[in-house]
Coordinates of C-alpha atoms in Angstrom, one line a residue:
Chain A
M1 CA -44.0 -197.3 -54.2
S2 CA -40.5 -198.4 -52.8
T3 CA -37.5 -199.3 -54.8
S4 CA -36.2 -202.5 -55.5
N5 CA -33.0 -201.0 -54.0
S6 CA -35.2 -199.9 -50.4
V7 CA -36.8 -203.3 -50.5
S8 CA -33.4 -204.5 -49.5
D9 CA -33.3 -202.9 -46.3
P10 CA -34.9 -205.3 -43.9
V11 CA -37.6 -202.8 -42.2
E12 CA -38.7 -201.5 -45.3
R13 CA -39.0 -205.1 -46.7
D14 CA -41.3 -205.8 -43.8
S15 CA -43.6 -203.2 -43.8
A16 CA -43.8 -203.5 -47.9
S17 CA -44.5 -207.5 -47.0
E18 CA -46.9 -205.8 -44.6
L19 CA -48.8 -203.5 -47.4
A20 CA -49.2 -206.4 -49.7
K21 CA -50.8 -208.5 -47.2
L22 CA -53.3 -205.3 -45.9
D23 CA -53.8 -205.3 -49.8
R24 CA -54.7 -209.1 -50.3
K25 CA -57.3 -208.6 -47.4
I26 CA -58.5 -205.4 -48.8
I27 CA -59.3 -207.0 -51.9
L28 CA -60.6 -209.9 -50.9
A29 CA -63.2 -208.0 -48.9
T30 CA -64.1 -205.7 -51.5
Q31 CA -63.8 -207.9 -54.2
A32 CA -67.4 -208.2 -54.4
G33 CA -68.3 -204.7 -54.0
L34 CA -68.3 -201.8 -51.8
P35 CA -71.0 -201.8 -49.1
V36 CA -73.4 -199.0 -49.5
H37 CA -73.2 -197.2 -46.9
E38 CA -72.5 -193.9 -45.0
R39 CA -69.5 -194.6 -44.4
P40 CA -68.1 -197.9 -46.5
F41 CA -64.7 -197.2 -45.9
D42 CA -65.0 -197.4 -42.1
L43 CA -66.9 -200.5 -42.6
V44 CA -64.2 -202.2 -44.7
A45 CA -61.4 -201.0 -42.4
N46 CA -62.9 -203.0 -39.2
E47 CA -63.5 -205.8 -41.5
V48 CA -59.7 -205.9 -42.4
E49 CA -58.8 -204.8 -38.9
S50 CA -57.2 -201.6 -40.1
D51 CA -58.2 -197.4 -40.1
P52 CA -60.3 -195.8 -42.6
L53 CA -57.6 -193.6 -43.3
I54 CA -55.2 -196.5 -44.1
V55 CA -57.9 -198.1 -46.2
K56 CA -58.3 -195.0 -48.5
Q57 CA -54.4 -194.7 -49.1
R58 CA -54.5 -198.6 -50.2
F59 CA -57.5 -197.4 -52.5
N60 CA -55.4 -194.9 -54.0
A61 CA -52.6 -196.7 -54.2
M62 CA -54.1 -199.2 -56.2
L63 CA -55.8 -196.9 -58.1
E64 CA -52.4 -195.2 -59.6
D65 CA -50.6 -198.7 -59.7
G66 CA -53.4 -199.9 -61.8
R67 CA -54.4 -202.8 -59.6
I68 CA -57.8 -200.7 -59.2
R69 CA -58.9 -199.7 -63.2
R70 CA -61.6 -197.7 -61.2
I71 CA -64.1 -197.6 -58.7
G72 CA -67.6 -196.8 -59.2
L73 CA -71.5 -198.1 -60.3
V74 CA -71.3 -201.2 -62.7
P75 CA -74.2 -200.9 -64.9
N76 CA -75.3 -203.9 -66.4
H77 CA -75.4 -203.6 -70.3
Y78 CA -78.0 -206.2 -70.9
R79 CA -80.3 -204.7 -68.9
L80 CA -79.3 -200.7 -70.2
G81 CA -80.4 -202.5 -74.0
Y82 CA -76.9 -202.6 -74.8
V83 CA -77.8 -206.4 -76.0
A84 CA -75.6 -206.6 -78.9
N85 CA -71.8 -206.7 -78.8
G86 CA -69.8 -208.1 -81.3
M87 CA -65.9 -209.2 -81.4
S88 CA -64.8 -207.3 -84.5
V89 CA -60.8 -209.1 -85.6
W90 CA -58.4 -207.0 -88.0
D91 CA -55.4 -207.8 -89.8
I92 CA -53.4 -205.1 -89.4
D93 CA -49.3 -204.8 -90.5
D94 CA -47.0 -205.7 -87.3
A95 CA -46.0 -202.3 -87.9
D96 CA -49.5 -200.4 -87.8
A97 CA -50.7 -202.7 -85.2
E98 CA -49.8 -200.8 -82.2
A99 CA -50.7 -197.0 -84.0
A100 CA -54.2 -198.5 -84.8
G101 CA -55.2 -200.0 -81.3
K102 CA -54.2 -197.0 -80.0
E103 CA -56.9 -195.1 -82.4
V104 CA -59.4 -197.8 -82.2
G105 CA -59.1 -198.3 -78.2
A106 CA -60.0 -194.6 -78.2
L107 CA -63.4 -195.1 -79.7
D108 CA -66.8 -194.2 -77.7
M109 CA -68.3 -198.3 -77.4
V110 CA -64.9 -200.2 -78.1
S111 CA -64.7 -201.5 -74.2
H112 CA -62.0 -203.9 -74.9
C113 CA -59.1 -203.7 -77.4
Y114 CA -56.1 -206.4 -77.5
L115 CA -53.8 -207.0 -79.6
R116 CA -52.8 -210.9 -79.9
P117 CA -51.1 -213.4 -81.8
R118 CA -51.8 -214.8 -84.9
A119 CA -52.6 -218.3 -85.6
L120 CA -51.8 -219.0 -89.6
P121 CA -53.2 -220.3 -91.5
D122 CA -56.3 -220.3 -89.3
W123 CA -56.7 -217.3 -87.7
P124 CA -55.2 -213.8 -89.9
Y125 CA -56.2 -211.2 -87.5
N126 CA -54.3 -209.8 -84.9
L127 CA -56.2 -206.8 -83.9
F128 CA -59.2 -207.6 -81.3
A129 CA -61.7 -204.3 -80.6
M130 CA -65.1 -205.4 -78.8
V131 CA -68.0 -203.3 -79.5
H132 CA -71.4 -202.9 -78.3
G133 CA -74.6 -201.6 -79.2
H134 CA -78.2 -201.9 -78.6
Y135 CA -79.1 -203.5 -82.0
H136 CA -77.1 -205.6 -84.3
E137 CA -77.0 -202.7 -86.8
E138 CA -75.9 -200.0 -84.5
V139 CA -73.1 -202.6 -84.2
L140 CA -72.3 -202.8 -87.6
D141 CA -72.2 -199.2 -88.1
K142 CA -69.6 -198.8 -85.6
I143 CA -67.1 -201.2 -87.5
E144 CA -67.4 -199.8 -90.5
Q145 CA -66.4 -196.5 -88.8
I146 CA -63.6 -198.4 -87.4
A147 CA -62.9 -199.8 -90.9
Q148 CA -62.7 -196.3 -92.2
L149 CA -60.5 -195.1 -89.5
L150 CA -58.3 -197.6 -90.2
G151 CA -58.6 -197.3 -94.2
D152 CA -55.7 -199.5 -96.2
K153 CA -54.0 -200.6 -92.8
V154 CA -56.7 -202.8 -93.5
R155 CA -55.7 -206.4 -94.8
A156 CA -58.5 -209.0 -94.0
R157 CA -60.8 -208.4 -91.2
D158 CA -64.0 -210.2 -89.8
I159 CA -66.7 -209.8 -87.0
L160 CA -67.7 -212.3 -84.2
F161 CA -71.6 -212.0 -82.7
S162 CA -71.8 -214.0 -79.5
T163 CA -74.8 -216.3 -79.9
R164 CA -74.5 -217.4 -76.3
I165 CA -72.7 -217.1 -73.0
L166 CA -72.0 -220.3 -71.6
K167 CA -70.9 -220.2 -68.7
K168 CA -69.9 -216.5 -67.1
T169 CA -67.8 -217.0 -63.6
G170 CA -66.0 -213.7 -62.4
L171 CA -61.8 -213.5 -62.1
R172 CA -61.6 -213.7 -58.6
I173 CA -58.5 -214.4 -56.4
S174 CA -59.1 -216.3 -53.6
Chain B
M1 CA -85.4 -195.7 -64.0
D2 CA -86.2 -192.3 -64.2
T3 CA -83.8 -189.3 -64.8
L4 CA -81.9 -189.1 -61.8
D5 CA -81.3 -192.3 -62.1
R6 CA -79.3 -192.5 -65.3
Q7 CA -77.7 -189.2 -63.8
I8 CA -76.6 -191.5 -61.4
I9 CA -75.5 -194.1 -63.2
N10 CA -73.9 -191.9 -66.0
Q11 CA -71.7 -190.4 -63.7
F12 CA -70.7 -192.4 -61.2
Q13 CA -69.1 -195.1 -63.5
G14 CA -65.7 -194.1 -62.2
D15 CA -64.4 -191.2 -59.9
F16 CA -66.0 -192.5 -56.7
P17 CA -64.9 -190.1 -54.2
I18 CA -62.5 -192.3 -52.1
V19 CA -63.5 -189.9 -49.2
D20 CA -65.1 -190.6 -45.1
R21 CA -69.1 -190.4 -46.8
P22 CA -68.8 -190.5 -50.6
F23 CA -72.3 -190.6 -51.2
L24 CA -72.6 -187.4 -49.8
A25 CA -70.1 -186.1 -52.2
L26 CA -72.5 -187.6 -55.0
A27 CA -75.6 -186.1 -53.9
E28 CA -73.9 -182.9 -53.8
K29 CA -73.3 -182.9 -57.0
L30 CA -76.6 -183.9 -58.0
D31 CA -78.4 -181.6 -55.2
I32 CA -80.4 -184.0 -53.9
S33 CA -80.2 -185.9 -50.2
E34 CA -77.2 -188.7 -49.5
S35 CA -80.1 -191.1 -48.6
E36 CA -81.7 -190.5 -51.8
V37 CA -78.3 -191.4 -53.4
M38 CA -77.9 -195.1 -51.1
T39 CA -81.7 -195.5 -51.5
R40 CA -81.3 -195.3 -55.3
I41 CA -78.9 -196.9 -56.4
R42 CA -79.4 -200.0 -53.8
F43 CA -82.4 -200.4 -55.8
M44 CA -80.6 -200.3 -58.9
L45 CA -78.3 -202.9 -57.7
D46 CA -81.2 -205.2 -56.0
D47 CA -83.1 -204.7 -59.4
G48 CA -80.0 -205.9 -61.3
L49 CA -79.7 -202.1 -63.5
L50 CA -76.4 -202.3 -61.8
T51 CA -74.1 -205.5 -61.6
R52 CA -72.1 -204.0 -58.7
F53 CA -70.9 -201.3 -56.8
G54 CA -67.1 -200.8 -56.3
P55 CA -63.3 -201.2 -57.1
L56 CA -62.6 -202.8 -60.9
Y57 CA -59.6 -204.9 -60.1
N58 CA -57.4 -205.4 -62.6
I59 CA -56.9 -209.2 -62.3
D60 CA -53.8 -208.7 -64.5
K61 CA -51.5 -207.1 -61.9
M62 CA -52.3 -209.7 -59.2
G63 CA -50.5 -212.4 -60.3
G64 CA -51.7 -215.1 -62.7
T65 CA -52.1 -215.4 -66.3
F66 CA -55.5 -215.2 -68.7
S67 CA -55.5 -216.2 -72.2
L68 CA -58.4 -216.1 -74.6
C69 CA -59.0 -219.5 -76.4
A70 CA -61.3 -220.9 -79.5
M71 CA -62.2 -223.6 -80.7
Q72 CA -63.9 -225.4 -83.5
V73 CA -66.5 -227.5 -82.2
P74 CA -68.9 -229.6 -84.2
K75 CA -72.3 -228.4 -84.2
D76 CA -74.3 -231.8 -83.6
N77 CA -71.5 -232.3 -80.5
F78 CA -71.7 -229.0 -79.4
D79 CA -73.6 -228.9 -76.4
N80 CA -71.4 -232.0 -75.2
I81 CA -68.3 -230.1 -75.4
A82 CA -69.8 -226.7 -73.8
D83 CA -70.1 -229.2 -70.7
I84 CA -66.6 -230.5 -70.5
V85 CA -65.2 -227.2 -71.3
N86 CA -67.2 -225.4 -68.1
Q87 CA -65.7 -228.0 -65.9
F88 CA -62.8 -227.0 -65.8
Q89 CA -62.2 -224.5 -63.1
E90 CA -59.9 -222.2 -65.2
V91 CA -62.7 -221.3 -67.8
A92 CA -63.8 -218.0 -66.6
H93 CA -66.5 -217.1 -68.9
N94 CA -67.5 -219.0 -72.3
Y95 CA -69.5 -217.8 -75.0
E96 CA -70.8 -219.1 -78.6
R97 CA -70.2 -217.2 -81.5
D98 CA -71.2 -217.2 -84.9
H99 CA -68.0 -217.8 -86.8
R100 CA -65.9 -221.5 -88.0
L101 CA -64.2 -220.8 -84.6
N102 CA -67.5 -221.3 -82.5
M103 CA -66.4 -221.5 -78.9
W104 CA -64.2 -218.7 -77.5
F105 CA -63.6 -218.9 -73.2
V106 CA -61.2 -217.5 -71.1
L107 CA -59.1 -219.4 -69.3
A108 CA -57.4 -218.0 -65.9
A109 CA -54.6 -219.9 -64.1
E110 CA -51.7 -219.7 -61.9
S111 CA -49.1 -219.5 -64.1
K112 CA -48.0 -219.7 -67.9
S113 CA -47.0 -223.1 -67.3
E114 CA -50.4 -224.2 -65.6
L115 CA -51.7 -222.3 -68.4
D116 CA -50.3 -224.6 -70.7
E117 CA -51.5 -228.0 -69.1
T118 CA -55.0 -226.6 -69.2
I119 CA -54.7 -226.6 -72.5
K120 CA -53.9 -229.4 -73.2
R121 CA -56.3 -231.1 -70.9
I122 CA -58.9 -229.4 -72.9
E123 CA -57.7 -230.8 -75.4
Q124 CA -57.4 -234.3 -74.7
A125 CA -60.1 -234.1 -72.9
T126 CA -62.6 -233.0 -76.1
G127 CA -60.4 -234.5 -78.6
L128 CA -60.2 -231.2 -80.6
M129 CA -57.5 -228.1 -81.4
V130 CA -57.3 -225.7 -78.9
F131 CA -56.2 -222.2 -80.4
N132 CA -54.5 -220.0 -77.6
F133 CA -54.7 -215.9 -78.6
P134 CA -53.2 -214.5 -75.4
K135 CA -52.8 -210.9 -75.2
Q136 CA -49.8 -209.1 -76.4
R137 CA -50.7 -205.4 -76.1
E138 CA -54.2 -203.7 -74.1
F139 CA -54.8 -200.3 -74.9
Y140 CA -56.6 -198.5 -72.4
V141 CA -60.2 -198.1 -73.2
N142 CA -62.0 -196.0 -71.0
F143 CA -65.4 -197.8 -71.4
Q144 CA -68.3 -195.6 -69.9
L145 CA -71.8 -196.4 -71.3
S146 CA -74.4 -193.3 -71.6
I147 CA -77.3 -194.2 -71.1

């Protein structure tokens, strides 16, 4: 990665912007998925008019800096029987919230874990953890385990099950 | 779906090898042929057992702003309000949930000011207050289903 100092060098800056352009092309070409082909990175390179070696380097770079979370198969939760999902929400003292989030995020079956602002008096909860299971009771059991883990750090808690998907479009860049 | 399909799913939710012939690398791990791995993955994609295959981009790092929002929607007007909210292209996901705050949606916008503006427009269009819960901290979760 270029440092801010090296980016001020015109040559470095040009190559940084070239890379940003290439990365954008790669993202656009693959945000819907990679081709299931013997040489998928060759196909991507062809599409973005680059070289497979460079394309592979860019994927590694984006994995390293976090722009790509991971590369792999994404199973359909619902089709695989994970039909219950509960958004568990917790009111944790701000001083303990960071540590609590790390503990909860490390648990199996928690797919997302965030700190968010409260909206008092309507909404006292600051820690959100999405929990998945095959059925309602499994999700409730899992949330009881989280409650035990957090112990007396929990001032209040609730769980919101989704009852209907109203809209689901992927987050896309254009 | 058989044992081999399960093995493929369990092993390749992450760490897809970035090499010239990645499916060959997967096949060698499972001691089957490259073409069998590809055929099975294609089938599971077509069949809907797999949502997709490829990089999972972290859209937060691409520029743009996101937030989780919620509203308390009167039950007798719920579907009508859902239609109004869903018409906003900034609304990416929207779920009904069993709580007093019964509509939860994710807003995606180019900037924070655009996001705030969208919230105002949704409030005007629905006559309801929008609770905004932007994330302050995300905890890294390596969520992979074991099936």
